PDB file of C-alpha atoms in Angstrom:
ATOM      1  CA  GLN A   1      48.462  77.422  29.694  1.00 78.00           C
ATOM      2  CA  SER A   2      49.941  77.962  33.193  1.00 80.00           C
ATOM      3  CA  ILE A   3      53.301  78.834  31.655  1.00 79.00           C
ATOM      4  CA  ARG A   4      51.625  81.537  29.590  1.00 82.00           C
ATOM      5  CA  THR A   5      49.288  82.981  32.259  1.00 88.00           C
ATOM      6  CA  GLY A   6      50.952  82.165  35.592  1.00 87.00           C
ATOM      7  CA  TRP A   7      47.683  80.716  36.963  1.00 92.00           C
ATOM      8  CA  VAL A   8      47.992  77.137  38.294  1.00 89.00           C
ATOM      9  CA  LYS A   9      45.400  74.697  39.627  1.00 90.00           C
ATOM     10  CA  LEU A  10      45.366  74.401  43.408  1.00 90.00           C
ATOM     11  CA  SER A  11      43.802  71.662  45.543  1.00 91.00           C
ATOM     12  CA  GLN A  12      44.269  72.119  49.264  1.00 91.00           C
ATOM     13  CA  CYS A  13      43.104  70.508  52.509  1.00 92.00           C
ATOM     14  CA  HIS A  14      43.436  71.921  56.015  1.00 91.00           C
ATOM     15  CA  LYS A  15      43.503  69.114  58.571  1.00 90.00           C
ATOM     16  CA  ASN A  16      43.528  68.949  62.381  1.00 85.00           C
ATOM     17  CA  LEU A  17      42.011  72.411  62.657  1.00 88.00           C
ATOM     18  CA  ASP A  18      41.697  73.871  66.141  1.00 85.00           C
ATOM     19  CA  LYS A  19      38.354  73.479  67.888  1.00 91.00           C
ATOM     20  CA  PHE A  20      37.009  77.030  67.804  1.00 91.00           C
ATOM     21  CA  PRO A  21      33.651  78.862  67.474  1.00 95.00           C
ATOM     22  CA  ARG A  22      34.769  80.955  64.449  1.00 94.00           C
ATOM     23  CA  ALA A  23      37.858  80.865  62.266  1.00 91.00           C
ATOM     24  CA  GLU A  24      38.857  81.789  58.746  1.00 91.00           C
ATOM     25  CA  ILE A  25      41.382  80.738  56.139  1.00 91.00           C
ATOM     26  CA  VAL A  26      42.616  83.823  54.330  1.00 90.00           C
ATOM     27  CA  TYR A  27      44.011  83.977  50.780  1.00 91.00           C
ATOM     28  CA  ASN A  28      45.489  86.911  48.885  1.00 88.00           C
ATOM     29  CA  LYS A  29      42.542  88.097  46.781  1.00 87.00           C
ATOM     30  CA  HIS A  30      44.895  89.156  43.964  1.00 89.00           C
ATOM     31  CA  ARG A  31      46.659  85.772  43.787  1.00 90.00           C
ATOM     32  CA  VAL A  32      43.865  83.239  44.441  1.00 93.00           C
ATOM     33  CA  ARG A  33      40.593  83.060  42.519  1.00 94.00           C
ATOM     34  CA  LYS A  34      37.669  80.708  41.874  1.00 95.00           C
ATOM     35  CA  ILE A  35      37.702  79.200  45.383  1.00 96.00           C
ATOM     36  CA  LYS A  36      35.364  76.215  45.585  1.00 96.00           C
ATOM     37  CA  LEU A  37      34.787  74.090  48.678  1.00 97.00           C
ATOM     38  CA  THR A  38      35.114  70.376  47.921  1.00 96.00           C
ATOM     39  CA  MET A  39      34.750  68.743  51.345  1.00 96.00           C
ATOM     40  CA  HIS A  40      34.491  69.489  55.050  1.00 97.00           C
ATOM     41  CA  LYS A  41      34.190  67.381  58.182  1.00 97.00           C
ATOM     42  CA  ASN A  42      33.383  68.277  61.806  1.00 97.00           C
ATOM     43  CA  ILE A  43      32.591  71.901  60.964  1.00 97.00           C
ATOM     44  CA  GLU A  44      28.997  73.072  61.430  1.00 97.00           C
ATOM     45  CA  LYS A  45      29.045  75.785  58.751  1.00 97.00           C
ATOM     46  CA  VAL A  46      31.571  76.574  55.986  1.00 97.00           C
ATOM     47  CA  TRP A  47      31.351  79.162  53.207  1.00 97.00           C
ATOM     48  CA  VAL A  48      33.514  81.211  50.840  1.00 96.00           C
ATOM     49  CA  GLU A  49      33.442  84.975  51.235  1.00 93.00           C
ATOM     50  CA  GLY A  50      35.705  86.758  48.756  1.00 88.00           C
ATOM     51  CA  GLY A  51      39.240  85.458  49.290  1.00 91.00           C
ATOM     52  CA  ARG A  52      38.396  83.814  52.614  1.00 94.00           C
ATOM     53  CA  ILE A  53      36.928  80.548  53.787  1.00 96.00           C
ATOM     54  CA  GLN A  54      34.718  81.169  56.825  1.00 97.00           C
ATOM     55  CA  LEU A  55      34.308  78.437  59.451  1.00 96.00           C
ATOM     56  CA  GLU A  56      31.730  78.270  62.249  1.00 97.00           C
ATOM     57  CA  ASN A  57      31.752  75.814  65.147  1.00 97.00           C
ATOM     58  CA  VAL A  58      34.892  73.913  64.244  1.00 96.00           C
ATOM     59  CA  GLY A  59      34.958  70.575  66.039  1.00 95.00           C
ATOM     60  CA  ALA A  60      37.739  68.160  66.917  1.00 92.00           C
ATOM     61  CA  ASN A  61      39.681  66.612  64.006  1.00 90.00           C
ATOM     62  CA  ALA A  62      38.069  69.063  61.561  1.00 95.00           C
ATOM     63  CA  ILE A  63      39.009  69.119  57.877  1.00 94.00           C
ATOM     64  CA  VAL A  64      38.154  71.526  55.066  1.00 95.00           C
ATOM     65  CA  CYS A  65      39.243  71.057  51.434  1.00 96.00           C
ATOM     66  CA  MET A  66      39.066  73.427  48.487  1.00 95.00           C
ATOM     67  CA  GLN A  67      40.033  73.923  44.868  1.00 95.00           C
ATOM     68  CA  ALA A  68      41.052  77.214  43.280  1.00 95.00           C
ATOM     69  CA  GLU A  69      43.444  78.870  40.879  1.00 94.00           C
ATOM     70  CA  SER A  70      46.622  80.482  42.193  1.00 92.00           C
ATOM     71  CA  LYS A  71      48.807  83.069  40.444  1.00 92.00           C
ATOM     72  CA  ALA A  72      51.911  81.241  41.648  1.00 88.00           C
ATOM     73  CA  LEU A  73      54.043  80.737  38.509  1.00 88.00           C
ATOM     74  CA  ARG A  74      56.324  83.611  37.515  1.00 88.00           C
ATOM     75  CA  LEU A  75      58.635  83.868  34.507  1.00 87.00           C
ATOM     76  CA  GLN A  76      62.130  85.107  35.420  1.00 89.00           C
ATOM     77  CA  PRO A  77      64.411  87.267  33.222  1.00 91.00           C
ATOM     78  CA  ASP A  78      66.767  84.299  32.634  1.00 89.00           C
ATOM     79  CA  GLY A  79      63.908  82.173  31.195  1.00 86.00           C
ATOM     80  CA  SER A  80      63.437  80.083  34.335  1.00 89.00           C
ATOM     81  CA  PHE A  81      60.235  80.045  36.396  1.00 91.00           C
ATOM     82  CA  ILE A  82      59.506  80.463  40.100  1.00 92.00           C
ATOM     83  CA  ILE A  83      56.540  78.855  41.859  1.00 89.00           C
ATOM     84  CA  GLN A  84      55.970  81.039  44.916  1.00 89.00           C
ATOM     85  CA  ASN A  85      53.625  79.971  47.713  1.00 88.00           C
ATOM     86  CA  GLY A  86      52.713  81.571  51.002  1.00 84.00           C
ATOM     87  CA  PRO A  87      53.053  83.161  53.343  1.00 88.00           C
ATOM     88  CA  PHE A  88      51.727  80.185  55.277  1.00 87.00           C
ATOM     89  CA  MET A  89      51.035  80.907  58.933  1.00 84.00           C
ATOM     90  CA  ARG A  90      48.841  79.887  61.812  1.00 82.00           C
ATOM     91  CA  LYS A  91      48.176  83.102  63.679  1.00 81.00           C
ATOM     92  CA  PHE A  92      46.082  83.950  66.701  1.00 78.00           C
ATOM     93  CA  LEU A  93      46.008  87.479  68.139  1.00 79.00           C
ATOM     94  CA  ASP A  94      49.659  88.561  68.288  1.00 83.00           C
ATOM     95  CA  GLY A  95      51.378  85.175  68.052  1.00 86.00           C
ATOM     96  CA  TYR A  96      52.125  82.330  65.680  1.00 87.00           C
ATOM     97  CA  TYR A  97      51.530  78.669  66.396  1.00 85.00           C
ATOM     98  CA  PRO A  98      53.303  75.612  65.007  1.00 88.00           C
ATOM     99  CA  MET A  99      51.962  74.190  61.778  1.00 88.00           C
ATOM    100  CA  ARG A 100      52.749  71.753  59.020  1.00 88.00           C
ATOM    101  CA  VAL A 101      52.543  72.438  55.302  1.00 90.00           C
ATOM    102  CA  SER A 102      53.113  69.707  52.751  1.00 89.00           C
ATOM    103  CA  MET A 103      52.770  70.200  49.029  1.00 89.00           C
ATOM    104  CA  ASP A 104      52.836  68.048  45.918  1.00 90.00           C
ATOM    105  CA  ILE A 105      53.555  69.657  42.556  1.00 88.00           C
ATOM    106  CA  LEU A 106      53.206  67.953  39.173  1.00 87.00           C
ATOM    107  CA  LEU A 107      55.281  69.777  36.571  1.00 86.00           C
ATOM    108  CA  PRO A 108      54.206  70.014  32.937  1.00 80.00           C
ATOM    109  CA  LYS A 109      56.456  68.568  30.240  1.00 81.00           C
ATOM    110  CA  GLY A 110      59.205  71.031  29.435  1.00 80.00           C
ATOM    111  CA  LEU A 111      59.936  72.152  33.006  1.00 84.00           C
ATOM    112  CA  SER A 112      62.186  70.511  35.592  1.00 87.00           C
ATOM    113  CA  TYR A 113      63.115  71.186  39.213  1.00 89.00           C
ATOM    114  CA  SER A 114      66.169  73.374  39.822  1.00 89.00           C
ATOM    115  CA  SER A 115      66.185  74.536  43.483  1.00 90.00           C
ATOM    116  CA  VAL A 116      64.057  75.651  46.437  1.00 91.00           C
ATOM    117  CA  THR A 117      64.117  78.469  48.973  1.00 90.00           C
ATOM    118  CA  PRO A 118      64.322  78.014  51.888  1.00 92.00           C
ATOM    119  CA  VAL A 119      66.992  75.344  51.544  1.00 89.00           C
ATOM    120  CA  GLU A 120      66.460  71.896  52.986  1.00 88.00           C
ATOM    121  CA  GLN A 121      66.971  71.910  56.755  1.00 91.00           C
ATOM    122  CA  LYS A 122      65.599  70.379  59.930  1.00 92.00           C
ATOM    123  CA  GLY A 123      61.822  70.652  59.622  1.00 91.00           C
ATOM    124  CA  PHE A 124      61.904  71.318  55.855  1.00 92.00           C
ATOM    125  CA  SER A 125      62.467  68.495  53.396  1.00 93.00           C
ATOM    126  CA  ILE A 126      62.017  68.276  49.651  1.00 92.00           C
ATOM    127  CA  GLN A 127      61.891  65.251  47.355  1.00 92.00           C
ATOM    128  CA  GLN A 128      62.007  65.419  43.583  1.00 89.00           C
ATOM    129  CA  ASN A 129      61.338  62.520  41.247  1.00 89.00           C
ATOM    130  CA  GLY A 130      60.913  63.269  37.552  1.00 85.00           C
ATOM    131  CA  ARG A 131      58.005  65.695  37.166  1.00 86.00           C
ATOM    132  CA  ASN A 132      56.887  65.287  40.799  1.00 91.00           C
ATOM    133  CA  ILE A 133      58.060  67.562  43.613  1.00 91.00           C
ATOM    134  CA  HIS A 134      57.041  67.117  47.259  1.00 92.00           C
ATOM    135  CA  PHE A 135      57.974  69.243  50.227  1.00 89.00           C
ATOM    136  CA  ASP A 136      57.114  68.917  53.880  1.00 92.00           C
ATOM    137  CA  ALA A 137      57.598  71.758  56.360  1.00 93.00           C
ATOM    138  CA  TRP A 138      57.115  71.940  60.132  1.00 92.00           C
ATOM    139  CA  PHE A 139      57.504  75.503  61.402  1.00 90.00           C
ATOM    140  CA  GLU A 140      56.261  78.321  63.617  1.00 91.00           C
ATOM    141  CA  GLY A 141      55.899  81.799  62.133  1.00 90.00           C
ATOM    142  CA  ARG A 142      55.573  82.652  58.434  1.00 91.00           C
ATOM    143  CA  LEU A 143      56.751  80.456  55.557  1.00 91.00           C
ATOM    144  CA  VAL A 144      57.167  81.536  51.929  1.00 92.00           C
ATOM    145  CA  THR A 145      58.498  78.947  49.472  1.00 92.00           C
ATOM    146  CA  ARG A 146      60.059  79.640  46.085  1.00 92.00           C
ATOM    147  CA  ILE A 147      60.651  76.653  43.829  1.00 92.00           C
ATOM    148  CA  LYS A 148      62.837  77.410  40.819  1.00 93.00           C
ATOM    149  CA  LEU A 149      62.146  75.524  37.585  1.00 91.00           C
ATOM    150  CA  LYS A 150      64.158  75.397  34.397  1.00 89.00           C
ATOM    151  CA  ASN A 151      63.168  74.773  30.796  1.00 80.00           C
ATOM    152  CA  ILE A 152      64.229  71.465  29.283  1.00 73.00           C
ATOM    153  CA  LYS A 153      64.042  70.189  25.724  1.00 62.00           C
ATOM    154  CA  VAL A 154      60.951  68.125  24.996  1.00 51.00           C
ATOM    155  CA  ASP A 155      60.916  65.486  22.256  1.00 50.00           C
ATOM    156  CA  LYS A 156      58.040  66.105  19.876  1.00 50.00           C
TER     157      LYS A 156
END
């Protein structure tokens, strides 16, 4: 169904959040829907408001996890697909702070990994094994990833 609609299942956790009286995790309201909180720890109050997760009285070693649907899969003119994620950023006032993003993707039968942008480099690694893709990124600023997938023949 994701190949047809572009909507994919998303499970996400934000760990080691900064201790802060109020914070929010912001999603693009046109690309993320059906946000549901699944777990939180060391945060006094957490709620979903539109395309945002609101946090009040975030304590040390705080965690918040959610599930949603993301319009991340896009068909390309050559028949391949792109999974685009981001921009990821940790922003406060006029500056960006270092952060880590790691992602695991399970591909459906019929699609295989082709390439990723940005390319592998110091602070950005990608591992691919069969239908599983994992990347790990340490960065400061904004990160947008584009993972290219290709169609493969599937035995019926």
